[in-house]
Amino acid sequence: MTDPTRQPTPVLAWRPTTAHHRAMWPEGYWKTVVWRGLKLRCPVCGKGKLFASYFRMNDACDCCGVGFAREHGQWVGSLDINTLLTAIVLMAGVGFGPLWSLKTSLAVWCTAAVVFPILTFRFSRGVWTAIVHLTGGVY
Ligand SMILES: [Zn+2]
């Protein structure tokens, strides 16, 4: 049962500091940040780990202390990346893959539709964390 006096955590207002951050970033900084995301590291310092376990992210960087999840619904973007990747891989696989029987095709591609997004989950979260950092959301 929920406490009726407890207020929900407010969604943070959009901060107008993004242009300021961008002005101080060195040329090509976005590549460094996206690479850190693909390596599942903190987009700010590149040292702290994004994940505590396979599916559970840390709330903040254990090295520099920045918060990774700052807004409600922030991870929908990583879900979109993962869904798009999975759709592209499955469509390419079905379209350009070997000519298997229907039974084999269903077995292979249905398994791939479950396994592939699990394998890419962490990396899409990492890239999305980098994108959120570049747009001013992880600080
Ligand atoms: Zn960090």
PDB file of C-alpha atoms and ligand atoms in Angstrom:
ATOM      1  CA  MET A   1       0.000   0.000   0.000  1.00  0.00           C
ATOM      2  CA  THR A   2       1.327   3.421  -0.885  1.00  0.00           C
ATOM      3  CA  ASP A   3       1.595   6.332   1.491  1.00  0.00           C
ATOM      4  CA  PRO A   4      -0.967   8.997   0.359  1.00  0.00           C
ATOM      5  CA  THR A   5       1.136  11.826   1.810  1.00  0.00           C
ATOM      6  CA  ARG A   6       4.206  10.857  -0.191  1.00  0.00           C
ATOM      7  CA  GLN A   7       4.739  13.080  -3.222  1.00  0.00           C
ATOM      8  CA  PRO A   8       6.084  11.533  -6.417  1.00  0.00           C
ATOM      9  CA  THR A   9       9.600  12.484  -7.392  1.00  0.00           C
ATOM     10  CA  PRO A  10       9.288  15.545  -9.639  1.00  0.00           C
ATOM     11  CA  VAL A  11      10.472  15.395 -13.208  1.00  0.00           C
ATOM     12  CA  LEU A  12      13.429  17.716 -13.528  1.00  0.00           C
ATOM     13  CA  ALA A  13      12.947  20.771 -15.679  1.00  0.00           C
ATOM     14  CA  TRP A  14      14.956  21.053 -18.858  1.00  0.00           C
ATOM     15  CA  ARG A  15      18.146  22.918 -18.089  1.00  0.00           C
ATOM     16  CA  PRO A  16      19.336  25.589 -20.522  1.00  0.00           C
ATOM     17  CA  THR A  17      23.004  24.787 -19.891  1.00  0.00           C
ATOM     18  CA  THR A  18      23.507  22.405 -22.798  1.00  0.00           C
ATOM     19  CA  ALA A  19      24.890  25.060 -25.160  1.00  0.00           C
ATOM     20  CA  HIS A  20      27.261  26.169 -22.393  1.00  0.00           C
ATOM     21  CA  HIS A  21      28.558  22.609 -21.931  1.00  0.00           C
ATOM     22  CA  ARG A  22      28.901  22.119 -25.663  1.00  0.00           C
ATOM     23  CA  ALA A  23      30.952  25.294 -26.012  1.00  0.00           C
ATOM     24  CA  MET A  24      33.526  23.964 -23.514  1.00  0.00           C
ATOM     25  CA  TRP A  25      33.756  20.496 -25.044  1.00  0.00           C
ATOM     26  CA  PRO A  26      36.781  19.769 -27.237  1.00  0.00           C
ATOM     27  CA  GLU A  27      36.359  18.920 -30.903  1.00  0.00           C
ATOM     28  CA  GLY A  28      35.166  15.334 -31.385  1.00  0.00           C
ATOM     29  CA  TYR A  29      34.135  14.960 -27.749  1.00  0.00           C
ATOM     30  CA  TRP A  30      30.938  13.220 -28.820  1.00  0.00           C
ATOM     31  CA  LYS A  31      32.975  10.323 -30.275  1.00  0.00           C
ATOM     32  CA  THR A  32      34.766   9.856 -26.961  1.00  0.00           C
ATOM     33  CA  VAL A  33      31.468   9.919 -25.097  1.00  0.00           C
ATOM     34  CA  VAL A  34      29.733   7.435 -27.417  1.00  0.00           C
ATOM     35  CA  TRP A  35      32.771   5.127 -27.230  1.00  0.00           C
ATOM     36  CA  ARG A  36      32.610   5.277 -23.428  1.00  0.00           C
ATOM     37  CA  GLY A  37      28.932   4.351 -23.663  1.00  0.00           C
ATOM     38  CA  LEU A  38      29.728   1.361 -25.900  1.00  0.00           C
ATOM     39  CA  LYS A  39      32.371   0.292 -23.364  1.00  0.00           C
ATOM     40  CA  LEU A  40      29.630   0.557 -20.679  1.00  0.00           C
ATOM     41  CA  ARG A  41      31.528   3.261 -18.819  1.00  0.00           C
ATOM     42  CA  CYS A  42      30.445   6.583 -17.397  1.00  0.00           C
ATOM     43  CA  PRO A  43      30.088   9.110 -20.241  1.00  0.00           C
ATOM     44  CA  VAL A  44      31.580  11.897 -18.114  1.00  0.00           C
ATOM     45  CA  CYS A  45      34.774  10.339 -16.673  1.00  0.00           C
ATOM     46  CA  GLY A  46      35.033   7.114 -18.700  1.00  0.00           C
ATOM     47  CA  LYS A  47      36.077   5.128 -15.607  1.00  0.00           C
ATOM     48  CA  GLY A  48      32.990   4.282 -13.550  1.00  0.00           C
ATOM     49  CA  LYS A  49      30.871   1.316 -14.594  1.00  0.00           C
ATOM     50  CA  LEU A  50      27.331   1.864 -15.862  1.00  0.00           C
ATOM     51  CA  PHE A  51      26.051  -1.521 -14.695  1.00  0.00           C
ATOM     52  CA  ALA A  52      26.066  -3.169 -11.281  1.00  0.00           C
ATOM     53  CA  SER A  53      24.821  -6.465 -12.762  1.00  0.00           C
ATOM     54  CA  TYR A  54      23.796  -7.590 -16.239  1.00  0.00           C
ATOM     55  CA  PHE A  55      20.430  -5.810 -16.183  1.00  0.00           C
ATOM     56  CA  ARG A  56      20.740  -3.386 -13.255  1.00  0.00           C
ATOM     57  CA  MET A  57      22.372  -0.005 -13.781  1.00  0.00           C
ATOM     58  CA  ASN A  58      24.131   1.943 -11.088  1.00  0.00           C
ATOM     59  CA  ASP A  59      22.248   5.072 -10.015  1.00  0.00           C
ATOM     60  CA  ALA A  60      25.413   7.141 -10.136  1.00  0.00           C
ATOM     61  CA  CYS A  61      29.010   6.822 -11.248  1.00  0.00           C
ATOM     62  CA  ASP A  62      31.147   5.264  -8.503  1.00  0.00           C
ATOM     63  CA  CYS A  63      34.129   7.255  -9.755  1.00  0.00           C
ATOM     64  CA  CYS A  64      32.940  10.836 -10.427  1.00  0.00           C
ATOM     65  CA  GLY A  65      29.465  10.674  -8.874  1.00  0.00           C
ATOM     66  CA  VAL A  66      27.270  11.874 -11.752  1.00  0.00           C
ATOM     67  CA  GLY A  67      23.720  10.524 -11.771  1.00  0.00           C
ATOM     68  CA  PHE A  68      22.842   8.324 -14.746  1.00  0.00           C
ATOM     69  CA  ALA A  69      19.056   8.295 -14.423  1.00  0.00           C
ATOM     70  CA  ARG A  70      17.737  11.775 -13.793  1.00  0.00           C
ATOM     71  CA  GLU A  71      14.307  11.834 -15.424  1.00  0.00           C
ATOM     72  CA  HIS A  72      11.259   9.611 -15.541  1.00  0.00           C
ATOM     73  CA  GLY A  73      11.054   7.678 -18.774  1.00  0.00           C
ATOM     74  CA  GLN A  74      14.665   8.427 -19.647  1.00  0.00           C
ATOM     75  CA  TRP A  75      15.338   4.859 -20.775  1.00  0.00           C
ATOM     76  CA  VAL A  76      12.654   4.811 -23.464  1.00  0.00           C
ATOM     77  CA  GLY A  77      15.319   6.077 -25.856  1.00  0.00           C
ATOM     78  CA  SER A  78      17.542   3.064 -25.197  1.00  0.00           C
ATOM     79  CA  LEU A  79      14.525   0.825 -25.733  1.00  0.00           C
ATOM     80  CA  ASP A  80      13.993   2.514 -29.092  1.00  0.00           C
ATOM     81  CA  ILE A  81      17.618   1.944 -30.083  1.00  0.00           C
ATOM     82  CA  ASN A  82      17.411  -1.711 -29.078  1.00  0.00           C
ATOM     83  CA  THR A  83      14.102  -2.259 -30.886  1.00  0.00           C
ATOM     84  CA  LEU A  84      15.396  -0.604 -34.051  1.00  0.00           C
ATOM     85  CA  LEU A  85      18.626  -2.647 -33.987  1.00  0.00           C
ATOM     86  CA  THR A  86      16.692  -5.868 -33.478  1.00  0.00           C
ATOM     87  CA  ALA A  87      14.240  -5.056 -36.264  1.00  0.00           C
ATOM     88  CA  ILE A  88      17.054  -4.242 -38.709  1.00  0.00           C
ATOM     89  CA  VAL A  89      19.003  -7.411 -37.882  1.00  0.00           C
ATOM     90  CA  LEU A  90      15.936  -9.646 -38.099  1.00  0.00           C
ATOM     91  CA  MET A  91      14.712  -8.086 -41.361  1.00  0.00           C
ATOM     92  CA  ALA A  92      18.186  -8.380 -42.907  1.00  0.00           C
ATOM     93  CA  GLY A  93      18.491 -11.948 -41.637  1.00  0.00           C
ATOM     94  CA  VAL A  94      15.109 -13.000 -42.973  1.00  0.00           C
ATOM     95  CA  GLY A  95      15.524 -11.069 -46.226  1.00  0.00           C
ATOM     96  CA  PHE A  96      19.076 -12.011 -47.093  1.00  0.00           C
ATOM     97  CA  GLY A  97      19.584 -15.158 -45.027  1.00  0.00           C
ATOM     98  CA  PRO A  98      19.692 -18.746 -46.194  1.00  0.00           C
ATOM     99  CA  LEU A  99      16.614 -20.467 -47.571  1.00  0.00           C
ATOM    100  CA  TRP A 100      15.528 -22.640 -44.680  1.00  0.00           C
ATOM    101  CA  SER A 101      12.331 -24.562 -44.199  1.00  0.00           C
ATOM    102  CA  LEU A 102       9.513 -22.689 -42.463  1.00  0.00           C
ATOM    103  CA  LYS A 103      10.041 -24.658 -39.258  1.00  0.00           C
ATOM    104  CA  THR A 104      13.777 -23.891 -39.152  1.00  0.00           C
ATOM    105  CA  SER A 105      13.246 -20.244 -40.083  1.00  0.00           C
ATOM    106  CA  LEU A 106      10.688 -19.781 -37.319  1.00  0.00           C
ATOM    107  CA  ALA A 107      12.933 -21.482 -34.773  1.00  0.00           C
ATOM    108  CA  VAL A 108      16.010 -19.446 -35.718  1.00  0.00           C
ATOM    109  CA  TRP A 109      14.396 -16.030 -36.085  1.00  0.00           C
ATOM    110  CA  CYS A 110      12.057 -16.335 -33.100  1.00  0.00           C
ATOM    111  CA  THR A 111      15.036 -17.293 -30.958  1.00  0.00           C
ATOM    112  CA  ALA A 112      17.041 -14.416 -32.431  1.00  0.00           C
ATOM    113  CA  ALA A 113      14.163 -12.016 -31.678  1.00  0.00           C
ATOM    114  CA  VAL A 114      14.484 -12.910 -27.992  1.00  0.00           C
ATOM    115  CA  VAL A 115      18.253 -13.375 -27.645  1.00  0.00           C
ATOM    116  CA  PHE A 116      19.507 -10.438 -29.760  1.00  0.00           C
ATOM    117  CA  PRO A 117      17.815  -7.654 -27.727  1.00  0.00           C
ATOM    118  CA  ILE A 118      19.105  -9.236 -24.507  1.00  0.00           C
ATOM    119  CA  LEU A 119      22.658  -9.173 -25.896  1.00  0.00           C
ATOM    120  CA  THR A 120      22.391  -5.563 -27.100  1.00  0.00           C
ATOM    121  CA  PHE A 121      20.448  -4.235 -24.083  1.00  0.00           C
ATOM    122  CA  ARG A 122      23.488  -3.008 -22.180  1.00  0.00           C
ATOM    123  CA  PHE A 123      25.099  -1.389 -25.204  1.00  0.00           C
ATOM    124  CA  SER A 124      21.952   0.470 -26.215  1.00  0.00           C
ATOM    125  CA  ARG A 125      21.705   1.722 -22.621  1.00  0.00           C
ATOM    126  CA  GLY A 126      25.336   2.811 -22.771  1.00  0.00           C
ATOM    127  CA  VAL A 127      24.898   4.661 -26.049  1.00  0.00           C
ATOM    128  CA  TRP A 128      21.700   6.231 -24.805  1.00  0.00           C
ATOM    129  CA  THR A 129      23.427   7.375 -21.605  1.00  0.00           C
ATOM    130  CA  ALA A 130      26.076   8.994 -23.814  1.00  0.00           C
ATOM    131  CA  ILE A 131      23.416  10.723 -25.905  1.00  0.00           C
ATOM    132  CA  VAL A 132      21.651  11.945 -22.770  1.00  0.00           C
ATOM    133  CA  HIS A 133      24.975  13.270 -21.485  1.00  0.00           C
ATOM    134  CA  LEU A 134      25.640  15.076 -24.779  1.00  0.00           C
ATOM    135  CA  THR A 135      22.201  16.693 -24.619  1.00  0.00           C
ATOM    136  CA  GLY A 136      22.669  17.825 -21.026  1.00  0.00           C
ATOM    137  CA  GLY A 137      20.878  15.100 -19.061  1.00  0.00           C
ATOM    138  CA  VAL A 138      23.793  13.367 -17.311  1.00  0.00           C
ATOM    139  CA  TYR A 139      25.845  15.780 -15.286  1.00  0.00           C
TER     140      TYR A 139
HETATM  141 ZN    ZN B   1      32.012   9.011 -13.934  1.00  0.00          ZN
END
